[in-house]
Tab-separated table of C-alpha atoms and ligand atoms in Angstrom:
chain	number	residue	atom	x	y	z
N	49	MET	CA	-10.358	-21.915	-9.735
N	50	VAL	CA	-6.624	-22.247	-10.307
N	51	ILE	CA	-5.615	-21.341	-13.862
N	52	VAL	CA	-2.734	-23.041	-15.655
N	53	LYS	CA	-1.485	-20.915	-18.555
N	54	THR	CA	-0.667	-22.113	-22.039
N	55	ALA	CA	2.669	-21.318	-23.694
N	56	ARG	CA	0.973	-18.520	-25.641
N	57	GLU	CA	-0.513	-17.013	-22.476
N	58	ILE	CA	2.856	-17.207	-20.750
N	59	SER	CA	4.470	-15.373	-23.635
N	60	LEU	CA	1.892	-12.575	-23.268
N	61	MET	CA	2.414	-12.553	-19.489
N	62	LYS	CA	6.126	-12.019	-20.065
N	63	ASP	CA	5.431	-8.790	-21.964
N	64	ALA	CA	3.147	-7.485	-19.221
N	65	CYS	CA	5.668	-8.467	-16.556
N	66	ARG	CA	8.637	-6.884	-18.336
N	67	ILE	CA	6.762	-3.584	-18.668
N	68	SER	CA	5.713	-3.804	-15.001
N	69	ALA	CA	9.323	-4.386	-13.965
N	70	ASN	CA	10.618	-1.520	-16.087
N	71	ALA	CA	7.970	0.778	-14.595
N	72	LEU	CA	8.993	-0.240	-11.091
N	73	ARG	CA	12.677	0.342	-11.799
N	74	LEU	CA	11.829	3.732	-13.267
N	75	ALA	CA	9.863	4.645	-10.135
N	76	GLY	CA	12.869	3.712	-8.028
N	77	GLU	CA	15.079	6.092	-9.980
N	78	TYR	CA	12.832	8.970	-8.903
N	79	VAL	CA	12.736	8.107	-5.203
N	80	LYS	CA	14.765	11.033	-3.870
N	81	PRO	CA	14.285	13.648	-1.162
N	82	GLY	CA	12.108	16.537	-2.368
N	83	ILE	CA	9.957	14.750	-4.954
N	84	ASN	CA	6.277	14.211	-4.278
N	85	THR	CA	4.691	10.819	-4.783
N	86	TRP	CA	2.239	12.141	-7.421
N	87	GLU	CA	5.201	13.032	-9.635
N	88	ILE	CA	6.544	9.476	-9.370
N	89	ASP	CA	3.113	8.113	-10.251
N	90	GLU	CA	2.971	10.326	-13.334
N	91	LYS	CA	6.341	8.974	-14.543
N	92	VAL	CA	5.060	5.438	-14.067
N	93	ARG	CA	1.750	6.080	-15.844
N	94	LYS	CA	3.391	7.786	-18.808
N	95	TYR	CA	5.967	5.017	-19.192
N	96	ILE	CA	3.338	2.245	-19.135
N	97	GLU	CA	1.061	4.059	-21.579
N	98	LYS	CA	3.985	4.723	-23.930
N	99	GLN	CA	4.475	0.954	-24.160
N	100	GLY	CA	0.885	0.603	-25.333
N	101	ALA	CA	-0.058	-0.934	-22.001
N	102	THR	CA	-2.528	0.147	-19.322
N	103	PRO	CA	-1.620	0.636	-15.646
N	104	SER	CA	-3.306	-2.330	-13.947
N	105	PHE	CA	-4.139	-0.433	-10.779
N	106	LEU	CA	-5.574	2.745	-12.327
N	107	GLY	CA	-9.299	2.564	-11.647
N	108	TYR	CA	-9.028	-0.932	-10.137
N	109	GLY	CA	-11.768	-0.989	-7.503
N	110	GLY	CA	-11.716	2.794	-7.869
N	111	PHE	CA	-7.995	3.196	-7.073
N	112	PRO	CA	-7.100	6.682	-8.337
N	113	ALA	CA	-3.482	6.171	-9.481
N	114	SER	CA	-1.170	3.917	-11.487
N	115	ALA	CA	1.132	2.935	-8.626
N	116	CYS	CA	0.576	2.357	-4.940
N	117	ILE	CA	3.238	4.377	-3.115
N	118	SER	CA	3.460	3.537	0.567
N	119	VAL	CA	5.854	5.452	2.808
N	120	ASN	CA	7.290	4.273	6.165
N	121	ASN	CA	4.418	2.976	8.327
N	122	VAL	CA	2.143	2.666	5.289
N	123	VAL	CA	2.239	-1.022	4.392
N	124	ILE	CA	0.428	-1.046	1.043
N	125	HIS	CA	-2.086	0.857	-1.108
N	126	GLY	CA	-0.698	4.327	-0.402
N	127	ILE	CA	-2.301	6.858	-2.762
N	128	PRO	CA	0.236	9.075	-4.570
N	129	SER	CA	-0.221	12.723	-3.642
N	130	LYS	CA	1.229	16.138	-4.449
N	131	GLU	CA	1.192	16.827	-0.714
N	132	GLN	CA	3.419	13.875	0.127
N	133	VAL	CA	6.989	15.057	-0.353
N	134	LEU	CA	9.663	12.410	0.215
N	135	LYS	CA	12.416	13.145	2.695
N	136	GLU	CA	15.811	11.683	3.484
N	137	GLY	CA	15.456	8.429	5.420
N	138	ASP	CA	11.978	7.480	4.174
N	139	ILE	CA	11.375	3.956	2.971
N	140	VAL	CA	9.118	3.994	-0.054
N	141	SER	CA	7.234	0.914	-1.226
N	142	VAL	CA	6.106	1.125	-4.840
N	143	ASP	CA	3.670	-1.469	-6.195
N	144	VAL	CA	2.849	-1.354	-9.902
N	145	GLY	CA	1.285	-3.545	-12.559
N	146	ALA	CA	0.842	-3.278	-16.313
N	147	PHE	CA	-1.844	-4.815	-18.552
N	148	ILE	CA	-1.148	-5.612	-22.205
N	149	GLY	CA	-2.282	-8.309	-24.627
N	150	GLY	CA	-4.959	-9.400	-22.168
N	151	TYR	CA	-2.595	-10.101	-19.252
N	152	HIS	CA	-1.258	-8.412	-16.145
N	153	GLY	CA	2.151	-8.256	-14.504
N	154	ASP	CA	2.495	-7.238	-10.853
N	155	ASN	CA	5.551	-6.281	-8.787
N	156	ALA	CA	6.683	-4.186	-5.841
N	157	TYR	CA	9.887	-2.986	-4.208
N	158	THR	CA	10.739	-0.903	-1.164
N	159	PHE	CA	13.219	1.826	-2.067
N	160	ALA	CA	15.417	3.797	0.316
N	161	CYS	CA	15.057	7.570	-0.007
N	162	GLY	CA	18.611	8.786	0.462
N	163	LYS	CA	20.292	7.267	3.471
N	164	VAL	CA	17.970	5.323	5.761
N	165	GLY	CA	18.423	4.207	9.344
N	166	ASP	CA	19.957	0.853	10.234
N	167	ASN	CA	16.616	-0.483	11.433
N	168	ALA	CA	14.966	0.444	8.143
N	169	GLN	CA	17.752	-1.114	6.084
N	170	LYS	CA	17.599	-4.341	8.069
N	171	LEU	CA	13.840	-4.565	7.643
N	172	MET	CA	14.127	-3.971	3.899
N	173	ASP	CA	16.887	-6.576	3.537
N	174	ALA	CA	14.943	-9.168	5.524
N	175	THR	CA	11.783	-8.585	3.512
N	176	ARG	CA	13.606	-8.765	0.184
N	177	ILE	CA	15.311	-12.000	1.189
N	178	SER	CA	12.024	-13.440	2.516
N	179	LEU	CA	10.624	-12.970	-0.995
N	180	GLU	CA	13.598	-14.941	-2.359
N	181	LYS	CA	12.885	-17.701	0.188
N	182	GLY	CA	9.246	-17.767	-0.875
N	183	ILE	CA	10.191	-17.974	-4.547
N	184	GLU	CA	12.658	-20.813	-3.852
N	185	ALA	CA	9.780	-22.774	-2.323
N	186	ALA	CA	7.562	-22.221	-5.385
N	187	LEU	CA	8.406	-25.607	-6.894
N	188	ALA	CA	6.014	-27.642	-9.006
N	189	GLY	CA	4.506	-30.272	-6.719
N	190	ASN	CA	4.946	-28.135	-3.614
N	191	ARG	CA	1.940	-26.468	-2.046
N	192	VAL	CA	1.017	-22.856	-1.344
N	193	GLY	CA	1.763	-23.444	2.339
N	194	ASP	CA	5.391	-24.180	1.482
N	195	ILE	CA	5.764	-20.633	0.172
N	196	GLY	CA	4.084	-19.020	3.175
N	197	SER	CA	6.008	-21.152	5.608
N	198	ALA	CA	9.357	-20.271	4.003
N	199	VAL	CA	8.582	-16.533	4.130
N	200	GLN	CA	7.210	-16.626	7.669
N	201	LYS	CA	10.111	-18.623	9.098
N	202	TYR	CA	12.709	-16.284	7.636
N	203	VAL	CA	10.863	-13.169	8.818
N	204	GLU	CA	10.006	-14.339	12.325
N	205	ALA	CA	13.558	-15.621	12.941
N	206	ARG	CA	14.543	-11.950	12.661
N	207	SER	CA	11.809	-10.857	15.119
N	208	TYR	CA	9.745	-9.174	12.424
N	209	SER	CA	6.133	-10.043	11.645
N	210	VAL	CA	4.190	-10.982	8.529
N	211	VAL	CA	0.957	-9.191	7.612
N	212	ARG	CA	-2.055	-11.514	7.759
N	213	ASP	CA	-4.819	-9.305	6.318
N	214	PHE	CA	-3.330	-9.096	2.805
N	215	VAL	CA	-1.745	-11.877	0.750
N	216	GLY	CA	-0.254	-12.690	-2.639
N	217	HIS	CA	-2.349	-14.133	-5.437
N	218	GLY	CA	-2.550	-15.770	-8.813
N	219	VAL	CA	-2.141	-13.261	-11.638
N	220	GLY	CA	-2.995	-13.462	-15.321
N	221	ALA	CA	-5.964	-12.257	-17.336
N	222	LYS	CA	-7.170	-10.866	-14.024
N	223	LEU	CA	-4.945	-8.937	-11.653
N	224	HIS	CA	-6.057	-11.115	-8.753
N	225	GLU	CA	-6.752	-14.784	-9.455
N	226	ASP	CA	-6.831	-17.951	-7.383
N	227	PRO	CA	-5.057	-19.187	-5.432
N	228	SER	CA	-4.327	-16.811	-2.559
N	229	ILE	CA	-0.637	-16.913	-1.611
N	230	PRO	CA	-0.341	-16.067	2.112
N	231	ASN	CA	3.057	-15.091	3.474
N	232	TYR	CA	2.476	-17.382	6.438
N	233	GLY	CA	1.308	-20.943	6.763
N	234	THR	CA	2.164	-24.570	7.156
N	235	ALA	CA	4.529	-26.411	4.817
N	236	GLY	CA	2.822	-29.173	2.854
N	237	ARG	CA	-0.643	-27.610	3.127
N	238	GLY	CA	-2.869	-25.818	0.647
N	239	VAL	CA	-3.245	-25.710	-3.114
N	240	ARG	CA	-0.671	-27.704	-5.075
N	241	LEU	CA	1.611	-25.718	-7.399
N	242	LEU	CA	1.484	-26.825	-11.030
N	243	PRO	CA	3.655	-25.930	-14.022
N	244	GLY	CA	2.050	-23.044	-15.904
N	245	MET	CA	0.638	-21.307	-12.819
N	246	THR	CA	1.615	-17.642	-12.537
N	247	ILE	CA	1.528	-16.222	-9.034
N	248	ALA	CA	2.397	-12.944	-7.333
N	249	ILE	CA	4.427	-13.626	-4.203
N	250	GLU	CA	4.512	-10.484	-2.062
N	251	PRO	CA	5.674	-10.499	1.549
N	252	MET	CA	4.500	-7.498	3.576
N	253	VAL	CA	6.693	-7.384	6.655
N	254	CYS	CA	6.383	-5.225	9.762
N	255	GLU	CA	9.087	-4.010	12.098
N	256	GLY	CA	6.649	-4.426	14.992
N	257	ASP	CA	3.260	-6.111	15.202
N	258	TYR	CA	1.462	-7.382	12.093
N	259	GLU	CA	-1.834	-5.657	12.873
N	260	VAL	CA	-2.776	-3.214	10.125
N	261	GLU	CA	-5.684	-0.857	9.558
N	262	VAL	CA	-7.163	0.803	6.504
N	263	LEU	CA	-7.584	4.587	6.744
N	264	ASP	CA	-10.770	6.532	5.919
N	265	ASP	CA	-9.707	6.892	2.275
N	266	GLU	CA	-10.453	3.136	2.106
N	267	TRP	CA	-7.026	2.358	0.620
N	268	THR	CA	-4.066	3.499	2.710
N	269	THR	CA	-3.107	0.550	4.914
N	270	VAL	CA	-0.920	1.377	7.907
N	271	THR	CA	0.637	-0.498	10.800
N	272	VAL	CA	-1.472	-0.017	13.917
N	273	ASP	CA	1.650	0.471	16.058
N	274	GLY	CA	3.041	3.091	13.649
N	275	LYS	CA	6.250	1.160	13.023
N	276	LEU	CA	7.825	0.607	9.614
N	277	ALA	CA	6.740	-1.924	7.002
N	278	ALA	CA	8.342	-3.156	3.772
N	279	HIS	CA	6.899	-4.896	0.708
N	280	TYR	CA	8.524	-6.771	-2.178
N	281	GLU	CA	6.742	-8.640	-4.947
N	282	ASN	CA	7.483	-10.602	-8.082
N	283	THR	CA	5.245	-12.372	-10.563
N	284	VAL	CA	6.565	-15.926	-10.744
N	285	LEU	CA	5.924	-18.741	-13.238
N	286	ILE	CA	5.913	-22.302	-11.912
N	287	THR	CA	7.864	-24.558	-14.293
N	288	PRO	CA	9.015	-28.185	-14.189
N	289	ASP	CA	12.546	-26.785	-13.825
N	290	GLY	CA	11.784	-24.510	-10.891
N	291	PRO	CA	10.330	-21.056	-10.331
N	292	LYS	CA	10.965	-18.391	-12.949
N	293	ILE	CA	10.638	-14.696	-12.065
N	294	LEU	CA	8.763	-12.949	-14.887
N	295	THR	CA	8.963	-9.399	-13.553
N	296	ILE	CA	12.501	-8.732	-14.684
N	297	PRO	CA	13.342	-5.417	-16.392
N	298	GLY	CA	14.519	-5.582	-19.953
C	228	MG	MG1	0.024	-8.143	-5.995
């Protein structure tokens, strides 16, 4: 069931989204060669808790950390670890949400660790811009397929591929609500977008093929071909005046 939020709910969502965005920006400041991903997760957890919020992902479905930290060929759901030390040239996708006042925010960004290769930079740029294209299509009266189509067209025109097995989602009192927001699809098809809907748009884009697999830890999701992947996400409010990104630091 698609949920349209009231003005009061949207105001609470804004708090959750601002804290989520600040946590993500903070994580990015720590992405440097030599740090391990557990340390970054600790910074994120402490920041969120200091705001009186709860990390949305901690314990979600049994996930053991506050942020998903996914390096290089890991697409999403990487588990932070003391053993995983970042090195120059890594691309590091951080996905983090915060829960406060009964609502969640959700956002992700792929950070460069030091100087990255040209291929990595191009993939990151294309994925970030594909998110912008998806958001631009998130107009009241449009349909979910308009978002997916906009993302997919931008990505595939650059010979990259869009992950099929994982998609964006409604977000609100629950971290994952209806409708699903695929990063592929047909314009004009699917659920209609209404003012007051809050959705997480999150392209996951692969340098090579879009096939992914989940490792034995039941979380870490990698590209089957071992090539790079990038992931950007914002929580977006549909309004009569166009899409409004809620996950903005402040
Ligand atoms: Mg999400």
